[in-house]
């Protein structure tokens, strides 16, 4: 492994070398989270939004034995259209690299790779968390453990309402992960702007977030940093509709015996069909919104 496992897009490397803002983007949402062709459209849009705000996007994925930090359009397309893409969390990275295949990084995998690359700001749709019924299944996303150990700022629309949000917030508290509500006192619930659960800290501008995160790093507190960004009101779904769709999706998944890494993609897919695409439109809107905020925070960080 003469050159090491990281392979940078030239513009990402140049930006990192000169201290210009970079935003990491995950790839599981492209390969497993959204249907075709919207997935490729969104992957391209997110990069354009980050550039529009004056930062450089770095979509992260595993390809041919390398952790790619930034993808070109051909690589984005491969990720969005291939049927054989592994879902890569911390535990999978080494094996997928060794196998040389395509791997899409989850929030945990992307945080880890971003940190290796020297990128400190990352936008996703929604972090994973404690699944409903975790007391039986033990299904708790590795995203939470990664947030406990890797000092990357993650912009997220709260967490997916398919999860047990109170337990998710409890774990974040136990593991010492700051959760900042951006312009809100409550933790967002992905497709809905609010879960009704209080966030520990509210901040209303990107400068304040950048300052808090800079201190978090200077004190070497070690953990990640969650910025919870509610979906724009105009794009949000009605709570009752979402709850009905979730109940149905959970029921179907249980009956089909779906477990482990397949749970999250299966639930998202089922909710998409029950809401006749409304959940997809909301999902796309919130990820775009997160990419924009992440770019603004990355910019604010470089101005400190
Ligand atoms: N948010 C989305 N769509 C997704 C995911 C998050 O809008 O597909 C992905 C993320 O990559 C996240 C993963 O890290 O789901 C969580 O999976 P699990 O619950 O298996 O840890
Ligand atoms: Mn899981």
PDB file of C-alpha atoms and ligand atoms in Angstrom:
ATOM      1  CA  UNK A   1       0.000   0.000   0.000  1.00  0.00           C
ATOM      2  CA  UNK A   2       2.701   2.409  -1.091  1.00  0.00           C
ATOM      3  CA  UNK A   3       0.481   5.459  -1.566  1.00  0.00           C
ATOM      4  CA  UNK A   4      -1.745   4.670   1.444  1.00  0.00           C
ATOM      5  CA  UNK A   5      -5.443   3.930   1.282  1.00  0.00           C
ATOM      6  CA  UNK A   6      -6.693   7.528   0.828  1.00  0.00           C
ATOM      7  CA  UNK A   7      -7.138   8.917  -2.703  1.00  0.00           C
ATOM      8  CA  UNK A   8      -8.134  12.581  -3.004  1.00  0.00           C
ATOM      9  CA  UNK A   9      -9.881  14.461  -5.774  1.00  0.00           C
ATOM     10  CA  UNK A  10      -7.403  17.207  -6.775  1.00  0.00           C
ATOM     11  CA  UNK A  11      -9.719  20.096  -5.811  1.00  0.00           C
ATOM     12  CA  UNK A  12     -10.330  18.604  -2.362  1.00  0.00           C
ATOM     13  CA  UNK A  13      -6.622  18.147  -1.767  1.00  0.00           C
ATOM     14  CA  UNK A  14      -5.915  21.700  -2.915  1.00  0.00           C
ATOM     15  CA  UNK A  15      -8.600  23.138  -0.618  1.00  0.00           C
ATOM     16  CA  UNK A  16      -7.351  21.165   2.393  1.00  0.00           C
ATOM     17  CA  UNK A  17      -3.781  22.226   1.660  1.00  0.00           C
ATOM     18  CA  UNK A  18      -4.684  25.904   1.683  1.00  0.00           C
ATOM     19  CA  UNK A  19      -7.210  25.874   4.522  1.00  0.00           C
ATOM     20  CA  UNK A  20     -10.247  26.484   2.362  1.00  0.00           C
ATOM     21  CA  UNK A  21     -13.622  25.011   3.467  1.00  0.00           C
ATOM     22  CA  UNK A  22     -14.439  21.396   2.581  1.00  0.00           C
ATOM     23  CA  UNK A  23     -17.668  19.502   3.277  1.00  0.00           C
ATOM     24  CA  UNK A  24     -17.734  15.695   3.395  1.00  0.00           C
ATOM     25  CA  UNK A  25     -20.828  13.957   1.975  1.00  0.00           C
ATOM     26  CA  UNK A  26     -21.843  10.349   2.587  1.00  0.00           C
ATOM     27  CA  UNK A  27     -22.557   7.746  -0.061  1.00  0.00           C
ATOM     28  CA  UNK A  28     -24.883   5.212   1.594  1.00  0.00           C
ATOM     29  CA  UNK A  29     -27.727   7.590   0.947  1.00  0.00           C
ATOM     30  CA  UNK A  30     -26.821   7.477  -2.768  1.00  0.00           C
ATOM     31  CA  UNK A  31     -26.325   3.718  -3.052  1.00  0.00           C
ATOM     32  CA  UNK A  32     -28.895   2.428  -0.552  1.00  0.00           C
ATOM     33  CA  UNK A  33     -30.990   5.291   0.823  1.00  0.00           C
ATOM     34  CA  UNK A  34     -32.691   6.696  -2.278  1.00  0.00           C
ATOM     35  CA  UNK A  35     -34.182   5.118  -5.413  1.00  0.00           C
ATOM     36  CA  UNK A  36     -32.841   5.648  -8.949  1.00  0.00           C
ATOM     37  CA  UNK A  37     -32.641   8.027 -10.716  1.00  0.00           C
ATOM     38  CA  UNK A  38     -33.225  10.527  -7.906  1.00  0.00           C
ATOM     39  CA  UNK A  39     -30.127   9.265  -6.099  1.00  0.00           C
ATOM     40  CA  UNK A  40     -27.693  10.412  -8.797  1.00  0.00           C
ATOM     41  CA  UNK A  41     -29.567  13.689  -9.229  1.00  0.00           C
ATOM     42  CA  UNK A  42     -29.290  14.384  -5.509  1.00  0.00           C
ATOM     43  CA  UNK A  43     -25.610  13.388  -5.344  1.00  0.00           C
ATOM     44  CA  UNK A  44     -24.852  15.945  -8.059  1.00  0.00           C
ATOM     45  CA  UNK A  45     -27.119  18.592  -6.494  1.00  0.00           C
ATOM     46  CA  UNK A  46     -25.438  18.299  -3.119  1.00  0.00           C
ATOM     47  CA  UNK A  47     -22.041  18.910  -4.668  1.00  0.00           C
ATOM     48  CA  UNK A  48     -23.417  21.915  -6.558  1.00  0.00           C
ATOM     49  CA  UNK A  49     -24.999  23.371  -3.397  1.00  0.00           C
ATOM     50  CA  UNK A  50     -21.756  23.078  -1.450  1.00  0.00           C
ATOM     51  CA  UNK A  51     -19.866  24.802  -4.293  1.00  0.00           C
ATOM     52  CA  UNK A  52     -22.515  27.506  -4.584  1.00  0.00           C
ATOM     53  CA  UNK A  53     -21.847  28.368  -0.936  1.00  0.00           C
ATOM     54  CA  UNK A  54     -18.114  28.630  -1.578  1.00  0.00           C
ATOM     55  CA  UNK A  55     -16.913  25.298  -0.180  1.00  0.00           C
ATOM     56  CA  UNK A  56     -15.538  22.172  -1.873  1.00  0.00           C
ATOM     57  CA  UNK A  57     -17.614  18.959  -1.686  1.00  0.00           C
ATOM     58  CA  UNK A  58     -15.954  15.628  -0.924  1.00  0.00           C
ATOM     59  CA  UNK A  59     -18.312  12.701  -1.421  1.00  0.00           C
ATOM     60  CA  UNK A  60     -16.679   9.696   0.240  1.00  0.00           C
ATOM     61  CA  UNK A  61     -16.788   6.082  -0.958  1.00  0.00           C
ATOM     62  CA  UNK A  62     -14.604   2.981  -1.278  1.00  0.00           C
ATOM     63  CA  UNK A  63     -13.438   2.050  -4.787  1.00  0.00           C
ATOM     64  CA  UNK A  64     -10.793  -0.359  -6.064  1.00  0.00           C
ATOM     65  CA  UNK A  65      -9.013  -0.627  -2.744  1.00  0.00           C
ATOM     66  CA  UNK A  66      -8.990   3.105  -2.019  1.00  0.00           C
ATOM     67  CA  UNK A  67     -10.958   5.365   0.299  1.00  0.00           C
ATOM     68  CA  UNK A  68     -11.906   8.059  -2.181  1.00  0.00           C
ATOM     69  CA  UNK A  69     -12.108  11.553  -0.709  1.00  0.00           C
ATOM     70  CA  UNK A  70     -14.134  13.302  -3.403  1.00  0.00           C
ATOM     71  CA  UNK A  71     -15.569  11.618  -6.488  1.00  0.00           C
ATOM     72  CA  UNK A  72     -15.708  12.650 -10.132  1.00  0.00           C
ATOM     73  CA  UNK A  73     -18.982  12.384 -12.058  1.00  0.00           C
ATOM     74  CA  UNK A  74     -18.150   8.938 -13.448  1.00  0.00           C
ATOM     75  CA  UNK A  75     -17.533   7.657  -9.928  1.00  0.00           C
ATOM     76  CA  UNK A  76     -20.756   9.222  -8.620  1.00  0.00           C
ATOM     77  CA  UNK A  77     -22.611   7.482 -11.427  1.00  0.00           C
ATOM     78  CA  UNK A  78     -21.005   4.118 -10.650  1.00  0.00           C
ATOM     79  CA  UNK A  79     -22.099   4.412  -7.046  1.00  0.00           C
ATOM     80  CA  UNK A  80     -25.640   5.408  -7.987  1.00  0.00           C
ATOM     81  CA  UNK A  81     -26.206   2.750 -10.645  1.00  0.00           C
ATOM     82  CA  UNK A  82     -24.266  -0.342  -9.553  1.00  0.00           C
ATOM     83  CA  UNK A  83     -26.195  -3.247  -8.043  1.00  0.00           C
ATOM     84  CA  UNK A  84     -23.238  -4.414  -6.050  1.00  0.00           C
ATOM     85  CA  UNK A  85     -22.288  -1.769  -3.505  1.00  0.00           C
ATOM     86  CA  UNK A  86     -21.409  -2.750   0.060  1.00  0.00           C
ATOM     87  CA  UNK A  87     -22.749  -0.693   2.981  1.00  0.00           C
ATOM     88  CA  UNK A  88     -19.603   0.354   4.799  1.00  0.00           C
ATOM     89  CA  UNK A  89     -19.460   1.208   8.460  1.00  0.00           C
ATOM     90  CA  UNK A  90     -16.305   1.186  10.653  1.00  0.00           C
ATOM     91  CA  UNK A  91     -16.283  -2.608  10.906  1.00  0.00           C
ATOM     92  CA  UNK A  92     -16.434  -3.082   7.104  1.00  0.00           C
ATOM     93  CA  UNK A  93     -13.762  -0.650   5.897  1.00  0.00           C
ATOM     94  CA  UNK A  94     -10.716  -2.916   5.902  1.00  0.00           C
ATOM     95  CA  UNK A  95     -12.483  -5.930   4.403  1.00  0.00           C
ATOM     96  CA  UNK A  96     -14.132  -3.946   1.593  1.00  0.00           C
ATOM     97  CA  UNK A  97     -10.829  -2.217   0.772  1.00  0.00           C
ATOM     98  CA  UNK A  98      -9.079  -5.580   0.657  1.00  0.00           C
ATOM     99  CA  UNK A  99     -11.785  -6.972  -1.635  1.00  0.00           C
ATOM    100  CA  UNK A 100     -11.385  -4.044  -4.002  1.00  0.00           C
ATOM    101  CA  UNK A 101     -15.113  -3.600  -4.611  1.00  0.00           C
ATOM    102  CA  UNK A 102     -17.455  -0.637  -4.374  1.00  0.00           C
ATOM    103  CA  UNK A 103     -18.439   0.535  -0.914  1.00  0.00           C
ATOM    104  CA  UNK A 104     -20.855   3.250   0.157  1.00  0.00           C
ATOM    105  CA  UNK A 105     -20.006   4.803   3.514  1.00  0.00           C
ATOM    106  CA  UNK A 106     -22.615   5.284   6.226  1.00  0.00           C
ATOM    107  CA  UNK A 107     -22.496   8.221   8.625  1.00  0.00           C
ATOM    108  CA  UNK A 108     -20.049   6.236  10.786  1.00  0.00           C
ATOM    109  CA  UNK A 109     -17.873   5.240   7.808  1.00  0.00           C
ATOM    110  CA  UNK A 110     -17.914   8.750   6.355  1.00  0.00           C
ATOM    111  CA  UNK A 111     -17.008  10.396   9.688  1.00  0.00           C
ATOM    112  CA  UNK A 112     -14.080   8.061  10.091  1.00  0.00           C
ATOM    113  CA  UNK A 113     -12.812   8.644   6.539  1.00  0.00           C
ATOM    114  CA  UNK A 114     -13.353  12.413   6.757  1.00  0.00           C
ATOM    115  CA  UNK A 115     -11.344  12.525   9.960  1.00  0.00           C
ATOM    116  CA  UNK A 116      -8.492  10.547   8.361  1.00  0.00           C
ATOM    117  CA  UNK A 117      -8.541  13.031   5.481  1.00  0.00           C
ATOM    118  CA  UNK A 118      -8.520  16.103   7.723  1.00  0.00           C
ATOM    119  CA  UNK A 119     -12.112  17.162   6.943  1.00  0.00           C
ATOM    120  CA  UNK A 120     -14.099  18.313   9.967  1.00  0.00           C
ATOM    121  CA  UNK A 121     -17.552  19.163   8.570  1.00  0.00           C
ATOM    122  CA  UNK A 122     -19.953  16.585   7.143  1.00  0.00           C
ATOM    123  CA  UNK A 123     -23.545  16.745   5.869  1.00  0.00           C
ATOM    124  CA  UNK A 124     -25.931  13.795   5.856  1.00  0.00           C
ATOM    125  CA  UNK A 125     -29.710  13.312   5.796  1.00  0.00           C
ATOM    126  CA  UNK A 126     -30.248  11.741   9.179  1.00  0.00           C
ATOM    127  CA  UNK A 127     -27.901   9.909  11.524  1.00  0.00           C
ATOM    128  CA  UNK A 128     -28.656   6.364  12.587  1.00  0.00           C
ATOM    129  CA  UNK A 129     -29.667   5.765  16.179  1.00  0.00           C
ATOM    130  CA  UNK A 130     -31.358   3.418  18.612  1.00  0.00           C
ATOM    131  CA  UNK A 131     -33.969   1.360  16.792  1.00  0.00           C
ATOM    132  CA  UNK A 132     -37.424   0.851  18.228  1.00  0.00           C
ATOM    133  CA  UNK A 133     -37.392  -2.449  20.092  1.00  0.00           C
ATOM    134  CA  UNK A 134     -33.621  -2.230  20.667  1.00  0.00           C
ATOM    135  CA  UNK A 135     -34.180  -3.739  24.123  1.00  0.00           C
ATOM    136  CA  UNK A 136     -34.921  -6.984  22.244  1.00  0.00           C
ATOM    137  CA  UNK A 137     -32.874  -6.652  19.025  1.00  0.00           C
ATOM    138  CA  UNK A 138     -29.849  -4.738  20.397  1.00  0.00           C
ATOM    139  CA  UNK A 139     -30.016  -2.770  17.108  1.00  0.00           C
ATOM    140  CA  UNK A 140     -28.208   0.480  17.821  1.00  0.00           C
ATOM    141  CA  UNK A 141     -26.525   2.188  14.862  1.00  0.00           C
ATOM    142  CA  UNK A 142     -22.730   2.288  14.837  1.00  0.00           C
ATOM    143  CA  UNK A 143     -23.233   5.976  13.964  1.00  0.00           C
ATOM    144  CA  UNK A 144     -23.741   6.687  17.672  1.00  0.00           C
ATOM    145  CA  UNK A 145     -20.468   5.061  18.698  1.00  0.00           C
ATOM    146  CA  UNK A 146     -18.649   6.869  15.922  1.00  0.00           C
ATOM    147  CA  UNK A 147     -20.119  10.143  17.142  1.00  0.00           C
ATOM    148  CA  UNK A 148     -18.717   9.268  20.561  1.00  0.00           C
ATOM    149  CA  UNK A 149     -15.151   8.840  19.304  1.00  0.00           C
ATOM    150  CA  UNK A 150     -14.499  10.876  16.131  1.00  0.00           C
ATOM    151  CA  UNK A 151     -14.311  14.693  16.266  1.00  0.00           C
ATOM    152  CA  UNK A 152     -16.280  15.562  13.137  1.00  0.00           C
ATOM    153  CA  UNK A 153     -19.243  17.975  12.995  1.00  0.00           C
ATOM    154  CA  UNK A 154     -22.291  16.280  11.462  1.00  0.00           C
ATOM    155  CA  UNK A 155     -25.220  18.279  10.083  1.00  0.00           C
ATOM    156  CA  UNK A 156     -28.341  16.088  10.282  1.00  0.00           C
ATOM    157  CA  UNK A 157     -32.114  16.588  10.187  1.00  0.00           C
ATOM    158  CA  UNK A 158     -32.329  15.106  13.673  1.00  0.00           C
ATOM    159  CA  UNK A 159     -32.696  11.368  13.331  1.00  0.00           C
ATOM    160  CA  UNK A 160     -35.091   9.298  11.290  1.00  0.00           C
ATOM    161  CA  UNK A 161     -38.435   8.952  12.991  1.00  0.00           C
ATOM    162  CA  UNK A 162     -38.282   5.183  12.364  1.00  0.00           C
ATOM    163  CA  UNK A 163     -35.932   5.154  15.363  1.00  0.00           C
ATOM    164  CA  UNK A 164     -36.581   5.485  19.065  1.00  0.00           C
ATOM    165  CA  UNK A 165     -35.680   9.167  19.322  1.00  0.00           C
ATOM    166  CA  UNK A 166     -35.778   9.510  23.150  1.00  0.00           C
ATOM    167  CA  UNK A 167     -33.366   6.574  23.498  1.00  0.00           C
ATOM    168  CA  UNK A 168     -31.189   7.966  20.689  1.00  0.00           C
ATOM    169  CA  UNK A 169     -30.846  11.264  22.563  1.00  0.00           C
ATOM    170  CA  UNK A 170     -30.101   9.390  25.809  1.00  0.00           C
ATOM    171  CA  UNK A 171     -27.222   7.504  24.182  1.00  0.00           C
ATOM    172  CA  UNK A 172     -25.819  10.723  22.704  1.00  0.00           C
ATOM    173  CA  UNK A 173     -25.935  12.255  26.186  1.00  0.00           C
ATOM    174  CA  UNK A 174     -24.249   9.248  27.811  1.00  0.00           C
ATOM    175  CA  UNK A 175     -21.499   9.230  25.201  1.00  0.00           C
ATOM    176  CA  UNK A 176     -20.828  12.945  25.641  1.00  0.00           C
ATOM    177  CA  UNK A 177     -21.905  14.072  22.183  1.00  0.00           C
ATOM    178  CA  UNK A 178     -23.014  17.721  21.909  1.00  0.00           C
ATOM    179  CA  UNK A 179     -26.389  18.127  20.162  1.00  0.00           C
ATOM    180  CA  UNK A 180     -27.047  21.625  18.881  1.00  0.00           C
ATOM    181  CA  UNK A 181     -30.495  22.629  17.641  1.00  0.00           C
ATOM    182  CA  UNK A 182     -29.974  25.055  14.760  1.00  0.00           C
ATOM    183  CA  UNK A 183     -32.654  27.695  15.290  1.00  0.00           C
ATOM    184  CA  UNK A 184     -34.768  25.233  17.257  1.00  0.00           C
ATOM    185  CA  UNK A 185     -35.333  24.095  20.853  1.00  0.00           C
ATOM    186  CA  UNK A 186     -36.435  20.623  19.822  1.00  0.00           C
ATOM    187  CA  UNK A 187     -34.755  17.683  18.124  1.00  0.00           C
ATOM    188  CA  UNK A 188     -35.983  17.403  14.510  1.00  0.00           C
ATOM    189  CA  UNK A 189     -37.551  14.131  13.368  1.00  0.00           C
ATOM    190  CA  UNK A 190     -36.237  13.887   9.792  1.00  0.00           C
ATOM    191  CA  UNK A 191     -39.419  14.178   7.651  1.00  0.00           C
ATOM    192  CA  UNK A 192     -41.009  16.307  10.400  1.00  0.00           C
ATOM    193  CA  UNK A 193     -39.521  19.500  11.788  1.00  0.00           C
ATOM    194  CA  UNK A 194     -39.836  18.504  15.428  1.00  0.00           C
ATOM    195  CA  UNK A 195     -39.955  15.391  17.598  1.00  0.00           C
ATOM    196  CA  UNK A 196     -41.126  17.441  20.549  1.00  0.00           C
ATOM    197  CA  UNK A 197     -37.988  16.376  22.455  1.00  0.00           C
ATOM    198  CA  UNK A 198     -35.843  19.180  23.843  1.00  0.00           C
ATOM    199  CA  UNK A 199     -32.273  19.634  22.594  1.00  0.00           C
ATOM    200  CA  UNK A 200     -29.622  20.454  25.196  1.00  0.00           C
ATOM    201  CA  UNK A 201     -28.363  23.521  23.304  1.00  0.00           C
ATOM    202  CA  UNK A 202     -29.859  25.888  20.778  1.00  0.00           C
ATOM    203  CA  UNK A 203     -27.748  28.117  18.524  1.00  0.00           C
ATOM    204  CA  UNK A 204     -29.177  30.457  15.910  1.00  0.00           C
ATOM    205  CA  UNK A 205     -26.262  31.332  13.636  1.00  0.00           C
ATOM    206  CA  UNK A 206     -23.420  29.553  11.874  1.00  0.00           C
ATOM    207  CA  UNK A 207     -20.772  31.758  13.528  1.00  0.00           C
ATOM    208  CA  UNK A 208     -21.889  30.616  16.980  1.00  0.00           C
ATOM    209  CA  UNK A 209     -21.811  26.977  15.857  1.00  0.00           C
ATOM    210  CA  UNK A 210     -18.325  27.405  14.388  1.00  0.00           C
ATOM    211  CA  UNK A 211     -17.094  28.990  17.622  1.00  0.00           C
ATOM    212  CA  UNK A 212     -18.521  26.223  19.790  1.00  0.00           C
ATOM    213  CA  UNK A 213     -17.101  23.508  17.537  1.00  0.00           C
ATOM    214  CA  UNK A 214     -13.684  25.165  17.426  1.00  0.00           C
ATOM    215  CA  UNK A 215     -13.596  25.148  21.234  1.00  0.00           C
ATOM    216  CA  UNK A 216     -14.816  21.562  21.320  1.00  0.00           C
ATOM    217  CA  UNK A 217     -11.796  20.632  19.221  1.00  0.00           C
ATOM    218  CA  UNK A 218      -9.342  22.882  21.029  1.00  0.00           C
ATOM    219  CA  UNK A 219     -10.286  21.245  24.308  1.00  0.00           C
ATOM    220  CA  UNK A 220      -9.726  17.869  22.613  1.00  0.00           C
ATOM    221  CA  UNK A 221     -13.068  16.624  23.898  1.00  0.00           C
ATOM    222  CA  UNK A 222     -12.757  13.855  21.345  1.00  0.00           C
ATOM    223  CA  UNK A 223     -16.353  13.237  20.379  1.00  0.00           C
ATOM    224  CA  UNK A 224     -18.285  14.234  17.308  1.00  0.00           C
ATOM    225  CA  UNK A 225     -20.604  17.218  17.250  1.00  0.00           C
ATOM    226  CA  UNK A 226     -24.228  17.007  16.100  1.00  0.00           C
ATOM    227  CA  UNK A 227     -25.896  19.995  14.455  1.00  0.00           C
ATOM    228  CA  UNK A 228     -29.603  19.193  14.214  1.00  0.00           C
ATOM    229  CA  UNK A 229     -31.153  21.117  11.335  1.00  0.00           C
ATOM    230  CA  UNK A 230     -34.942  20.907  10.899  1.00  0.00           C
ATOM    231  CA  UNK A 231     -36.377  20.210   7.454  1.00  0.00           C
ATOM    232  CA  UNK A 232     -37.713  23.449   5.881  1.00  0.00           C
ATOM    233  CA  UNK A 233     -41.343  23.876   6.934  1.00  0.00           C
ATOM    234  CA  UNK A 234     -42.660  23.902   3.369  1.00  0.00           C
ATOM    235  CA  UNK A 235     -41.151  20.457   2.725  1.00  0.00           C
ATOM    236  CA  UNK A 236     -42.099  18.787   6.012  1.00  0.00           C
ATOM    237  CA  UNK A 237     -44.583  15.925   6.173  1.00  0.00           C
ATOM    238  CA  UNK A 238     -47.500  15.698   8.509  1.00  0.00           C
ATOM    239  CA  UNK A 239     -46.731  13.719  11.678  1.00  0.00           C
ATOM    240  CA  UNK A 240     -49.723  11.404  11.562  1.00  0.00           C
ATOM    241  CA  UNK A 241     -48.982  10.384   7.966  1.00  0.00           C
ATOM    242  CA  UNK A 242     -45.383   9.607   8.869  1.00  0.00           C
ATOM    243  CA  UNK A 243     -46.329   7.595  11.975  1.00  0.00           C
ATOM    244  CA  UNK A 244     -48.780   5.504   9.946  1.00  0.00           C
ATOM    245  CA  UNK A 245     -46.176   4.815   7.275  1.00  0.00           C
ATOM    246  CA  UNK A 246     -43.574   3.887   9.912  1.00  0.00           C
ATOM    247  CA  UNK A 247     -45.935   1.502  11.720  1.00  0.00           C
ATOM    248  CA  UNK A 248     -46.643  -0.260   8.436  1.00  0.00           C
ATOM    249  CA  UNK A 249     -42.961  -0.422   7.458  1.00  0.00           C
ATOM    250  CA  UNK A 250     -41.930  -1.816  10.857  1.00  0.00           C
ATOM    251  CA  UNK A 251     -44.668  -4.410  10.661  1.00  0.00           C
ATOM    252  CA  UNK A 252     -43.608  -5.513   7.163  1.00  0.00           C
ATOM    253  CA  UNK A 253     -39.922  -5.671   8.123  1.00  0.00           C
ATOM    254  CA  UNK A 254     -40.685  -7.801  11.175  1.00  0.00           C
ATOM    255  CA  UNK A 255     -42.824 -10.184   9.149  1.00  0.00           C
ATOM    256  CA  UNK A 256     -40.155 -10.469   6.436  1.00  0.00           C
ATOM    257  CA  UNK A 257     -37.538 -11.212   9.111  1.00  0.00           C
ATOM    258  CA  UNK A 258     -35.323  -8.302   8.024  1.00  0.00           C
ATOM    259  CA  UNK A 259     -32.452  -7.596  10.402  1.00  0.00           C
ATOM    260  CA  UNK A 260     -29.007  -6.032  10.796  1.00  0.00           C
ATOM    261  CA  UNK A 261     -27.746  -3.649   8.143  1.00  0.00           C
ATOM    262  CA  UNK A 262     -30.786  -4.221   5.911  1.00  0.00           C
ATOM    263  CA  UNK A 263     -33.263  -2.713   8.379  1.00  0.00           C
ATOM    264  CA  UNK A 264     -32.722   0.983   7.633  1.00  0.00           C
ATOM    265  CA  UNK A 265     -32.814   0.743   3.796  1.00  0.00           C
ATOM    266  CA  UNK A 266     -35.851  -1.579   3.934  1.00  0.00           C
ATOM    267  CA  UNK A 267     -37.820   0.779   6.169  1.00  0.00           C
ATOM    268  CA  UNK A 268     -36.985   3.818   4.036  1.00  0.00           C
ATOM    269  CA  UNK A 269     -38.063   1.992   0.886  1.00  0.00           C
ATOM    270  CA  UNK A 270     -41.366   0.859   2.380  1.00  0.00           C
ATOM    271  CA  UNK A 271     -42.178   4.331   3.710  1.00  0.00           C
ATOM    272  CA  UNK A 272     -41.509   5.714   0.248  1.00  0.00           C
ATOM    273  CA  UNK A 273     -44.195   3.530  -1.302  1.00  0.00           C
ATOM    274  CA  UNK A 274     -46.794   4.096   1.458  1.00  0.00           C
ATOM    275  CA  UNK A 275     -46.425   7.865   1.242  1.00  0.00           C
ATOM    276  CA  UNK A 276     -46.561   7.743  -2.573  1.00  0.00           C
ATOM    277  CA  UNK A 277     -43.235   9.498  -2.932  1.00  0.00           C
ATOM    278  CA  UNK A 278     -43.901  12.322  -0.465  1.00  0.00           C
ATOM    279  CA  UNK A 279     -41.234  10.943   1.882  1.00  0.00           C
ATOM    280  CA  UNK A 280     -38.737  10.953  -0.987  1.00  0.00           C
ATOM    281  CA  UNK A 281     -39.382  14.613  -1.770  1.00  0.00           C
ATOM    282  CA  UNK A 282     -39.004  15.482   1.909  1.00  0.00           C
ATOM    283  CA  UNK A 283     -35.853  13.386   2.196  1.00  0.00           C
ATOM    284  CA  UNK A 284     -34.280  15.161  -0.772  1.00  0.00           C
ATOM    285  CA  UNK A 285     -35.243  18.591   0.570  1.00  0.00           C
ATOM    286  CA  UNK A 286     -33.756  17.981   4.000  1.00  0.00           C
ATOM    287  CA  UNK A 287     -30.447  16.637   2.695  1.00  0.00           C
ATOM    288  CA  UNK A 288     -30.080  19.657   0.406  1.00  0.00           C
ATOM    289  CA  UNK A 289     -30.847  21.916   3.357  1.00  0.00           C
ATOM    290  CA  UNK A 290     -28.174  20.140   5.422  1.00  0.00           C
ATOM    291  CA  UNK A 291     -25.527  20.419   2.693  1.00  0.00           C
ATOM    292  CA  UNK A 292     -26.105  24.177   2.513  1.00  0.00           C
ATOM    293  CA  UNK A 293     -25.834  24.645   6.265  1.00  0.00           C
ATOM    294  CA  UNK A 294     -22.717  22.467   6.441  1.00  0.00           C
ATOM    295  CA  UNK A 295     -21.031  24.580   3.765  1.00  0.00           C
ATOM    296  CA  UNK A 296     -21.896  27.768   5.667  1.00  0.00           C
ATOM    297  CA  UNK A 297     -20.500  26.315   8.897  1.00  0.00           C
ATOM    298  CA  UNK A 298     -17.319  25.184   7.101  1.00  0.00           C
ATOM    299  CA  UNK A 299     -16.942  28.739   5.806  1.00  0.00           C
ATOM    300  CA  UNK A 300     -17.535  30.230   9.239  1.00  0.00           C
ATOM    301  CA  UNK A 301     -14.858  27.901  10.645  1.00  0.00           C
ATOM    302  CA  UNK A 302     -12.261  29.173   8.186  1.00  0.00           C
ATOM    303  CA  UNK A 303     -13.089  32.770   9.203  1.00  0.00           C
ATOM    304  CA  UNK A 304     -12.416  32.269  12.910  1.00  0.00           C
TER     305      UNK A 304
HETATM  306  N1  LIG B   1     -30.165   9.045   6.217  1.00  0.00           N
HETATM  307  C1  LIG B   1     -30.871   8.994   5.071  1.00  0.00           C
HETATM  308  N2  LIG B   1     -30.784   7.912   4.288  1.00  0.00           N
HETATM  309  C2  LIG B   1     -29.918   6.899   4.605  1.00  0.00           C
HETATM  310  C3  LIG B   1     -29.147   6.963   5.804  1.00  0.00           C
HETATM  311  C4  LIG B   1     -29.320   8.050   6.570  1.00  0.00           C
HETATM  312  O1  LIG B   1     -31.591   9.936   4.746  1.00  0.00           O
HETATM  313  O2  LIG B   1     -29.823   5.965   3.833  1.00  0.00           O
HETATM  314  C5  LIG B   1     -28.116   5.900   6.126  1.00  0.00           C
HETATM  315  C6  LIG B   1     -26.875   6.593   6.704  1.00  0.00           C
HETATM  316  O3  LIG B   1     -25.776   6.238   5.913  1.00  0.00           O
HETATM  317  C7  LIG B   1     -26.763   6.059   8.096  1.00  0.00           C
HETATM  318  C8  LIG B   1     -27.334   4.705   7.930  1.00  0.00           C
HETATM  319  O4  LIG B   1     -25.437   6.074   8.572  1.00  0.00           O
HETATM  320  O5  LIG B   1     -28.466   4.943   7.099  1.00  0.00           O
HETATM  321  C9  LIG B   1     -27.687   4.059   9.245  1.00  0.00           C
HETATM  322  O6  LIG B   1     -27.791   2.693   9.060  1.00  0.00           O
HETATM  323  P1  LIG B   1     -27.844   1.719  10.333  1.00  0.00           P
HETATM  324  O7  LIG B   1     -29.134   2.050  11.020  1.00  0.00           O
HETATM  325  O8  LIG B   1     -27.811   0.334   9.733  1.00  0.00           O
HETATM  326  O9  LIG B   1     -26.641   2.002  11.163  1.00  0.00           O
HETATM  327 MN1  LIG B   2     -28.386  -1.494  12.769  1.00  0.00          MN
END
